Amino acid sequence: MELSTELVITAFLGALVGAAITYVWRLSERRLQEVPAGPAPASPVPPGAEAVLSVLSSSAVLLDDSDVVVQASAPAYALGLVREDALTSESLLQLVRQVRRDGQVREGETTLDRRGRAPVHVHARVAPLTRQVVLVLVQDRTHEHRVETIRRDFVANVSHELKTPIGAISLLAEAVGEAKDDPEAVVRFAGRMQDEGRRLTRLVQQIIDLSRLQADVLNDTPDVVSVADLVAEACEHSQTDAEAKGIELVRACEPGLYLRGDRSQVHAAVSNLVENAVTYSEAGTRVSVTAEAYGDDIRITVTDRGIGIPEQELDRIFERFYRVDPARHRSTGGTGLGLSIVKHVAASNGGSVEVWSKPDEGSSFTLVLPAHVPDNEEEHA
């Protein structure tokens, strides 16, 4: 009896102690939940930096002392500067580390290689923002870099192209002097000097025309141009050369077509297309010039049955001084600038150029320009 009573008391005391422990644990847990949280770790980004980055036109990136991107502007992501909280350019990271070592602002240029897209040439400026954060400002200079490359190539090509006829004239003049007792040789050399002189004059004029077009100076008072007159003048310009090669030069122009733009520019473009067609067509073939309305546009098409252009060359034929067959251009006196002028004229007057060509079958160039509906005064001007 005493043993059973003792067991009952022991069990009761054990249950009481267990309940007390459970109560204390739950109470402590509740108090922990009620204790206010401590201050959050301080952000390394200075206050207001995010607002500043959001209005910058340049790509901006903030990196902490572990080279982790802590903040970046939208243009930085669009440019491909940042991927998974890291700079994608190793050369920019090197600049960042140099700035972090000595605190000096640094600038540099580099090329960003982007997966599946064309590389981008950029100018970067890296500066310490705080003791922990480095600021990287990146400006896309791809367009400027391309323009500078084109300008440098242009100067080199112009120098080469001018050197050729000038050198030829010098040699021919020397030959004339040595052949003074041979009238036939003098006449022959003089004729060649005239050819080289005309080539030189044409080259200089085309360089001047192209320079004016590239200035992108828009005409404040554009002309109303009769397309029929434009086509007739372009054909007359090349009529003598066409007859010399036995080429039939035909034209068909839909009546009542007008466009509004710089008349001298558009005339130069159409004349260049007709002249090229005659120059690179075989003797005894045909060159046709047509003009027709197509919706809100006018399409002036020059078609030949000449040597044609390989498909892989079509994307480059509008580059300045680019020649599909340099040897043939030398024999025909071509400068490699005619199609560049056509392209710039089209762009300056709100149009475009289309081309179709196949080797040994011929080529077709179409100048597409916005149509204009003149009033009665303009029609009789």
Short mmCIF file of C-alpha atoms in Angstrom, two decimals:
data_model
loop_
_atom_site.label_atom_id
_atom_site.label_comp_id
_atom_site.label_asym_id
_atom_site.label_seq_id
_atom_site.Cartn_x
_atom_site.Cartn_y
_atom_site.Cartn_z
CA MET A 1 0.00 0.00 0.00
CA GLU A 2 2.77 2.40 0.85
CA LEU A 3 4.65 1.46 -2.39
CA SER A 4 1.68 2.18 -4.63
CA THR A 5 1.05 5.51 -2.92
CA GLU A 6 4.70 6.46 -3.40
CA LEU A 7 4.52 5.59 -7.11
CA VAL A 8 1.39 7.71 -7.55
CA ILE A 9 3.06 10.70 -5.87
CA THR A 10 6.21 10.29 -7.99
CA ALA A 11 4.19 10.16 -11.22
CA PHE A 12 2.24 13.23 -10.19
CA LEU A 13 5.42 15.21 -9.43
CA GLY A 14 6.93 14.15 -12.82
CA ALA A 15 3.89 15.31 -14.73
CA LEU A 16 3.94 18.62 -12.83
CA VAL A 17 7.62 19.23 -13.62
CA GLY A 18 7.04 18.38 -17.32
CA ALA A 19 4.16 20.79 -17.54
CA ALA A 20 6.23 23.50 -15.91
CA ILE A 21 9.10 23.01 -18.39
CA THR A 22 6.71 23.15 -21.34
CA TYR A 23 5.15 26.32 -19.98
CA VAL A 24 8.52 28.03 -19.52
CA TRP A 25 9.73 27.07 -23.06
CA ARG A 26 6.57 28.39 -24.67
CA LEU A 27 6.75 31.59 -22.64
CA SER A 28 10.36 32.20 -23.63
CA GLU A 29 9.55 31.54 -27.28
CA ARG A 30 6.68 34.03 -27.13
CA ARG A 31 8.97 36.67 -25.58
CA LEU A 32 11.58 36.12 -28.27
CA GLN A 33 8.96 36.71 -30.91
CA GLU A 34 7.89 39.92 -29.19
CA VAL A 35 11.44 41.33 -29.00
CA PRO A 36 11.84 43.98 -31.76
CA ALA A 37 14.26 43.07 -34.57
CA GLY A 38 17.68 44.71 -34.55
CA PRO A 39 18.79 47.20 -37.24
CA ALA A 40 19.27 45.78 -40.76
CA PRO A 41 22.78 45.65 -42.13
CA ALA A 42 23.71 48.99 -43.68
CA SER A 43 23.59 49.08 -47.51
CA PRO A 44 26.88 50.07 -49.18
CA VAL A 45 24.94 52.17 -51.72
CA PRO A 46 24.77 55.85 -50.66
CA PRO A 47 21.29 57.31 -50.16
CA GLY A 48 19.85 58.75 -53.36
CA ALA A 49 22.20 56.83 -55.66
CA GLU A 50 19.39 54.73 -57.07
CA ALA A 51 17.43 57.84 -58.07
CA VAL A 52 20.49 59.31 -59.77
CA LEU A 53 21.21 56.12 -61.71
CA SER A 54 17.64 55.97 -62.98
CA VAL A 55 17.99 59.30 -64.86
CA LEU A 56 21.45 58.77 -66.35
CA SER A 57 21.64 58.26 -70.10
CA SER A 58 24.96 56.47 -69.68
CA SER A 59 25.16 52.91 -68.44
CA ALA A 60 26.03 53.07 -64.72
CA VAL A 61 27.12 50.26 -62.41
CA LEU A 62 27.98 50.28 -58.68
CA LEU A 63 30.29 47.55 -57.35
CA ASP A 64 31.16 46.75 -53.75
CA ASP A 65 34.61 45.81 -52.45
CA SER A 66 34.06 42.21 -53.59
CA ASP A 67 33.39 43.25 -57.22
CA VAL A 68 29.72 42.36 -56.80
CA VAL A 69 27.22 44.59 -58.61
CA VAL A 70 25.04 46.20 -55.95
CA GLN A 71 23.21 48.60 -58.25
CA ALA A 72 22.98 49.12 -62.02
CA SER A 73 20.96 51.32 -64.36
CA ALA A 74 18.60 49.93 -66.97
CA PRO A 75 20.91 50.90 -69.89
CA ALA A 76 23.69 48.84 -68.27
CA TYR A 77 21.56 45.70 -68.46
CA ALA A 78 20.44 46.54 -72.01
CA LEU A 79 24.05 46.99 -73.10
CA GLY A 80 25.01 43.63 -71.64
CA LEU A 81 27.36 45.06 -69.01
CA VAL A 82 25.87 43.10 -66.11
CA ARG A 83 25.00 39.45 -65.81
CA GLU A 84 24.16 37.70 -62.51
CA ASP A 85 25.45 40.55 -60.30
CA ALA A 86 28.80 40.67 -62.09
CA LEU A 87 30.47 42.80 -64.75
CA THR A 88 30.79 40.92 -68.02
CA SER A 89 33.93 42.76 -69.14
CA GLU A 90 37.26 41.66 -67.71
CA SER A 91 38.97 44.85 -68.91
CA LEU A 92 36.45 46.97 -66.99
CA LEU A 93 37.03 44.84 -63.89
CA GLN A 94 40.76 45.55 -64.18
CA LEU A 95 40.01 49.29 -64.22
CA VAL A 96 37.79 48.89 -61.16
CA ARG A 97 40.55 47.11 -59.22
CA GLN A 98 43.11 49.74 -60.14
CA VAL A 99 40.78 52.50 -58.95
CA ARG A 100 40.11 50.63 -55.73
CA ARG A 101 43.85 50.30 -55.06
CA ASP A 102 44.82 53.96 -55.37
CA GLY A 103 41.53 55.89 -55.45
CA GLN A 104 42.37 57.60 -58.75
CA VAL A 105 39.72 58.20 -61.42
CA ARG A 106 40.49 56.28 -64.60
CA GLU A 107 39.15 56.24 -68.15
CA GLY A 108 39.54 53.79 -70.99
CA GLU A 109 38.02 52.31 -74.11
CA THR A 110 37.18 48.70 -74.73
CA THR A 111 35.01 46.41 -76.81
CA LEU A 112 32.17 44.41 -75.28
CA ASP A 113 31.65 41.01 -76.87
CA ARG A 114 27.97 40.10 -76.56
CA ARG A 115 26.60 36.64 -77.13
CA GLY A 116 24.56 36.47 -80.31
CA ARG A 117 24.90 40.20 -80.97
CA ALA A 118 27.39 42.56 -82.60
CA PRO A 119 30.24 43.78 -80.36
CA VAL A 120 29.97 47.26 -78.86
CA HIS A 121 32.78 49.80 -78.61
CA VAL A 122 32.49 51.75 -75.33
CA HIS A 123 34.22 54.48 -73.37
CA ALA A 124 34.36 53.87 -69.59
CA ARG A 125 35.01 56.20 -66.66
CA VAL A 126 35.64 54.54 -63.28
CA ALA A 127 35.71 56.47 -60.00
CA PRO A 128 35.50 55.71 -56.24
CA LEU A 129 32.09 56.67 -54.87
CA THR A 130 32.64 55.69 -51.21
CA ARG A 131 35.23 53.64 -49.32
CA GLN A 132 33.37 50.50 -50.37
CA VAL A 133 31.66 51.36 -53.65
CA VAL A 134 33.16 52.05 -57.08
CA LEU A 135 31.14 53.73 -59.83
CA VAL A 136 31.51 52.63 -63.47
CA LEU A 137 30.04 54.92 -66.16
CA VAL A 138 29.98 53.49 -69.68
CA GLN A 139 29.10 55.36 -72.87
CA ASP A 140 28.32 53.48 -76.09
CA ARG A 141 30.68 54.88 -78.73
CA THR A 142 30.01 52.30 -81.44
CA HIS A 143 28.58 54.85 -83.87
CA GLU A 144 31.40 57.34 -83.31
CA HIS A 145 33.98 54.58 -83.66
CA ARG A 146 32.42 53.44 -86.93
CA VAL A 147 32.31 57.01 -88.28
CA GLU A 148 35.96 57.54 -87.39
CA THR A 149 36.94 54.30 -89.10
CA ILE A 150 35.00 55.31 -92.22
CA ARG A 151 36.57 58.78 -92.18
CA ARG A 152 40.06 57.33 -91.91
CA ASP A 153 39.41 54.87 -94.73
CA PHE A 154 37.84 57.65 -96.80
CA VAL A 155 40.94 59.85 -96.52
CA ALA A 156 43.21 56.92 -97.42
CA ASN A 157 41.04 55.95 -100.41
CA VAL A 158 40.75 59.54 -101.67
CA SER A 159 44.52 59.92 -101.52
CA HIS A 160 44.95 56.72 -103.51
CA GLU A 161 42.28 57.58 -106.08
CA LEU A 162 43.66 61.08 -106.66
CA LYS A 163 47.19 59.76 -106.94
CA THR A 164 46.31 57.46 -109.86
CA PRO A 165 45.08 60.04 -112.44
CA ILE A 166 47.57 62.67 -111.30
CA GLY A 167 50.42 60.20 -111.76
CA ALA A 168 49.06 59.19 -115.17
CA ILE A 169 48.84 62.83 -116.32
CA SER A 170 52.41 63.43 -115.19
CA LEU A 171 53.71 60.42 -117.14
CA LEU A 172 51.69 61.33 -120.24
CA ALA A 173 52.96 64.91 -120.13
CA GLU A 174 56.51 63.55 -120.04
CA ALA A 175 55.72 61.26 -122.97
CA VAL A 176 54.32 64.18 -124.97
CA GLY A 177 57.53 66.09 -124.40
CA GLU A 178 59.61 63.18 -125.64
CA ALA A 179 57.39 62.60 -128.68
CA LYS A 180 57.34 66.20 -129.90
CA ASP A 181 58.63 65.11 -133.29
CA ASP A 182 55.87 62.49 -133.68
CA PRO A 183 52.54 64.27 -134.25
CA GLU A 184 50.49 61.09 -134.09
CA ALA A 185 51.99 60.11 -130.71
CA VAL A 186 51.40 63.63 -129.38
CA VAL A 187 47.73 63.46 -130.39
CA ARG A 188 47.37 59.99 -128.81
CA PHE A 189 49.01 61.01 -125.54
CA ALA A 190 47.05 64.26 -125.45
CA GLY A 191 43.81 62.31 -125.81
CA ARG A 192 44.75 60.06 -122.91
CA MET A 193 45.63 63.12 -120.83
CA GLN A 194 42.16 64.50 -121.52
CA ASP A 195 40.61 61.20 -120.41
CA GLU A 196 42.58 61.24 -117.16
CA GLY A 197 41.69 64.89 -116.64
CA ARG A 198 37.98 64.14 -117.03
CA ARG A 199 38.33 61.22 -114.64
CA LEU A 200 40.05 63.46 -112.11
CA THR A 201 37.39 66.15 -112.47
CA ARG A 202 34.61 63.62 -112.02
CA LEU A 203 36.25 62.13 -108.94
CA VAL A 204 36.70 65.52 -107.28
CA GLN A 205 33.12 66.50 -108.07
CA GLN A 206 31.76 63.26 -106.61
CA ILE A 207 33.83 63.74 -103.46
CA ILE A 208 32.35 67.24 -103.11
CA ASP A 209 28.81 65.92 -103.69
CA LEU A 210 29.26 63.13 -101.15
CA SER A 211 30.69 65.52 -98.55
CA ARG A 212 27.68 67.81 -98.94
CA LEU A 213 25.28 64.90 -98.59
CA GLN A 214 27.02 63.60 -95.47
CA ALA A 215 26.66 67.00 -93.83
CA ASP A 216 22.92 66.15 -93.65
CA VAL A 217 21.98 69.75 -94.36
CA LEU A 218 18.31 69.61 -95.30
CA ASN A 219 16.94 71.99 -97.91
CA ASP A 220 14.54 74.43 -96.21
CA THR A 221 12.73 75.02 -99.50
CA PRO A 222 12.59 71.65 -101.32
CA ASP A 223 11.82 71.68 -105.02
CA VAL A 224 8.83 70.14 -106.75
CA VAL A 225 10.46 67.86 -109.30
CA SER A 226 8.88 66.44 -112.43
CA VAL A 227 9.92 62.81 -112.59
CA ALA A 228 9.51 62.71 -116.38
CA ASP A 229 11.96 65.62 -116.80
CA LEU A 230 14.34 64.02 -114.31
CA VAL A 231 14.43 60.71 -116.19
CA ALA A 232 14.81 62.46 -119.57
CA GLU A 233 17.78 64.53 -118.37
CA ALA A 234 19.48 61.48 -116.81
CA CYS A 235 19.14 59.54 -120.07
CA GLU A 236 20.41 62.45 -122.16
CA HIS A 237 23.46 62.68 -119.87
CA SER A 238 24.51 59.14 -120.86
CA GLN A 239 23.17 59.09 -124.43
CA THR A 240 26.54 59.73 -126.07
CA ASP A 241 28.27 56.95 -124.14
CA ALA A 242 25.39 54.58 -124.90
CA GLU A 243 25.57 55.28 -128.65
CA ALA A 244 29.35 54.76 -128.62
CA LYS A 245 28.79 51.21 -127.29
CA GLY A 246 25.73 50.49 -129.41
CA ILE A 247 23.52 50.31 -126.27
CA GLU A 248 19.82 51.01 -126.68
CA LEU A 249 18.76 53.44 -123.97
CA VAL A 250 14.98 53.38 -123.51
CA ARG A 251 12.75 55.07 -120.96
CA ALA A 252 9.13 54.72 -119.88
CA CYS A 253 7.70 57.17 -117.36
CA GLU A 254 4.16 57.24 -116.03
CA PRO A 255 2.79 60.76 -116.65
CA GLY A 256 1.97 63.21 -113.90
CA LEU A 257 4.54 62.01 -111.37
CA TYR A 258 6.14 64.52 -109.04
CA LEU A 259 8.34 64.35 -105.98
CA ARG A 260 9.48 66.99 -103.51
CA GLY A 261 13.14 67.25 -102.60
CA ASP A 262 16.52 68.62 -103.58
CA ARG A 263 16.45 68.58 -107.37
CA SER A 264 20.21 68.58 -107.88
CA GLN A 265 20.66 65.68 -105.48
CA VAL A 266 17.94 63.53 -107.02
CA HIS A 267 19.21 64.33 -110.51
CA ALA A 268 22.72 63.23 -109.47
CA ALA A 269 21.35 59.95 -108.06
CA VAL A 270 19.33 59.01 -111.15
CA SER A 271 22.16 60.08 -113.47
CA ASN A 272 24.63 57.92 -111.55
CA LEU A 273 22.37 54.88 -111.86
CA VAL A 274 21.94 55.35 -115.62
CA GLU A 275 25.64 56.05 -116.12
CA ASN A 276 26.62 52.92 -114.18
CA ALA A 277 24.19 50.81 -116.21
CA VAL A 278 25.69 52.04 -119.48
CA THR A 279 29.27 51.72 -118.26
CA TYR A 280 28.97 48.11 -117.07
CA SER A 281 26.75 46.80 -119.86
CA GLU A 282 28.12 44.89 -122.81
CA ALA A 283 28.03 46.52 -126.23
CA GLY A 284 24.82 46.00 -128.17
CA THR A 285 22.60 45.42 -125.12
CA ARG A 286 19.74 47.48 -123.68
CA VAL A 287 19.39 49.75 -120.66
CA SER A 288 15.85 50.67 -119.58
CA VAL A 289 14.73 53.42 -117.21
CA THR A 290 11.18 53.30 -115.84
CA ALA A 291 9.25 55.42 -113.36
CA GLU A 292 5.90 54.53 -111.83
CA ALA A 293 3.73 55.31 -108.83
CA TYR A 294 3.45 52.63 -106.18
CA GLY A 295 1.17 53.61 -103.31
CA ASP A 296 2.57 56.79 -101.75
CA ASP A 297 5.95 56.32 -103.42
CA ILE A 298 7.56 56.77 -106.80
CA ARG A 299 9.83 53.98 -108.03
CA ILE A 300 12.54 54.90 -110.55
CA THR A 301 14.15 51.69 -111.83
CA VAL A 302 17.26 51.36 -113.98
CA THR A 303 17.77 47.89 -115.48
CA ASP A 304 20.70 46.61 -117.52
CA ARG A 305 21.90 43.35 -119.03
CA GLY A 306 25.44 43.83 -117.88
CA ILE A 307 28.02 41.86 -115.88
CA GLY A 308 25.89 41.65 -112.75
CA ILE A 309 26.98 41.51 -109.12
CA PRO A 310 27.59 38.38 -107.01
CA GLU A 311 25.11 37.93 -104.16
CA GLN A 312 27.80 38.06 -101.48
CA GLU A 313 28.83 41.52 -102.73
CA LEU A 314 25.38 43.14 -102.70
CA ASP A 315 25.60 44.28 -99.06
CA ARG A 316 28.80 46.21 -99.76
CA ILE A 317 28.26 47.89 -103.11
CA PHE A 318 27.01 51.12 -101.47
CA GLU A 319 30.22 51.55 -99.47
CA ARG A 320 32.45 54.39 -100.61
CA PHE A 321 35.19 53.29 -103.02
CA TYR A 322 34.09 49.66 -102.80
CA ARG A 323 34.54 47.88 -106.11
CA VAL A 324 33.32 44.43 -107.05
CA ASP A 325 35.97 44.16 -109.76
CA PRO A 326 38.76 46.74 -109.22
CA ALA A 327 40.46 45.89 -112.51
CA ARG A 328 37.25 46.54 -114.46
CA HIS A 329 36.67 49.81 -112.61
CA ARG A 330 40.12 51.01 -113.65
CA SER A 331 39.40 50.21 -117.29
CA THR A 332 36.05 52.00 -117.22
CA GLY A 333 37.19 54.97 -115.16
CA GLY A 334 34.82 54.23 -112.27
CA THR A 335 35.44 55.95 -108.94
CA GLY A 336 33.47 53.68 -106.60
CA LEU A 337 31.47 56.66 -105.30
CA GLY A 338 28.38 56.66 -107.53
CA LEU A 339 26.29 54.21 -105.51
CA SER A 340 27.31 55.85 -102.23
CA ILE A 341 25.90 59.10 -103.56
CA VAL A 342 22.67 57.33 -104.60
CA LYS A 343 22.25 55.85 -101.12
CA HIS A 344 22.82 59.18 -99.36
CA VAL A 345 20.47 61.01 -101.72
CA ALA A 346 17.73 58.47 -101.02
CA ALA A 347 18.20 58.78 -97.25
CA SER A 348 18.35 62.61 -97.34
CA ASN A 349 15.10 62.79 -99.30
CA GLY A 350 13.15 60.26 -97.25
CA GLY A 351 13.55 57.29 -99.54
CA SER A 352 15.56 54.12 -100.06
CA VAL A 353 17.41 52.08 -102.69
CA GLU A 354 16.61 48.52 -103.74
CA VAL A 355 18.85 46.28 -105.82
CA TRP A 356 18.54 43.00 -107.68
CA SER A 357 21.44 41.47 -109.54
CA LYS A 358 22.84 38.21 -110.88
CA PRO A 359 26.22 37.63 -112.49
CA ASP A 360 26.07 37.56 -116.31
CA GLU A 361 22.34 38.38 -116.23
CA GLY A 362 22.31 42.03 -115.28
CA SER A 363 21.24 44.36 -112.48
CA SER A 364 18.23 46.41 -111.49
CA PHE A 365 18.48 49.41 -109.16
CA THR A 366 15.32 51.08 -107.87
CA LEU A 367 15.29 54.51 -106.25
CA VAL A 368 12.19 54.76 -104.03
CA LEU A 369 11.11 58.30 -103.08
CA PRO A 370 7.91 59.76 -101.55
CA ALA A 371 5.44 60.98 -104.16
CA HIS A 372 4.14 64.55 -104.14
CA VAL A 373 0.79 65.81 -105.40
CA PRO A 374 1.35 69.39 -106.59
CA ASP A 375 -1.28 72.09 -106.68
CA ASN A 376 -2.08 74.01 -109.86
CA GLU A 377 0.52 76.71 -109.23
CA GLU A 378 3.29 74.15 -108.74
CA GLU A 379 2.33 72.26 -111.93
CA HIS A 380 2.66 75.46 -114.04
CA ALA A 381 5.77 76.76 -112.29
#
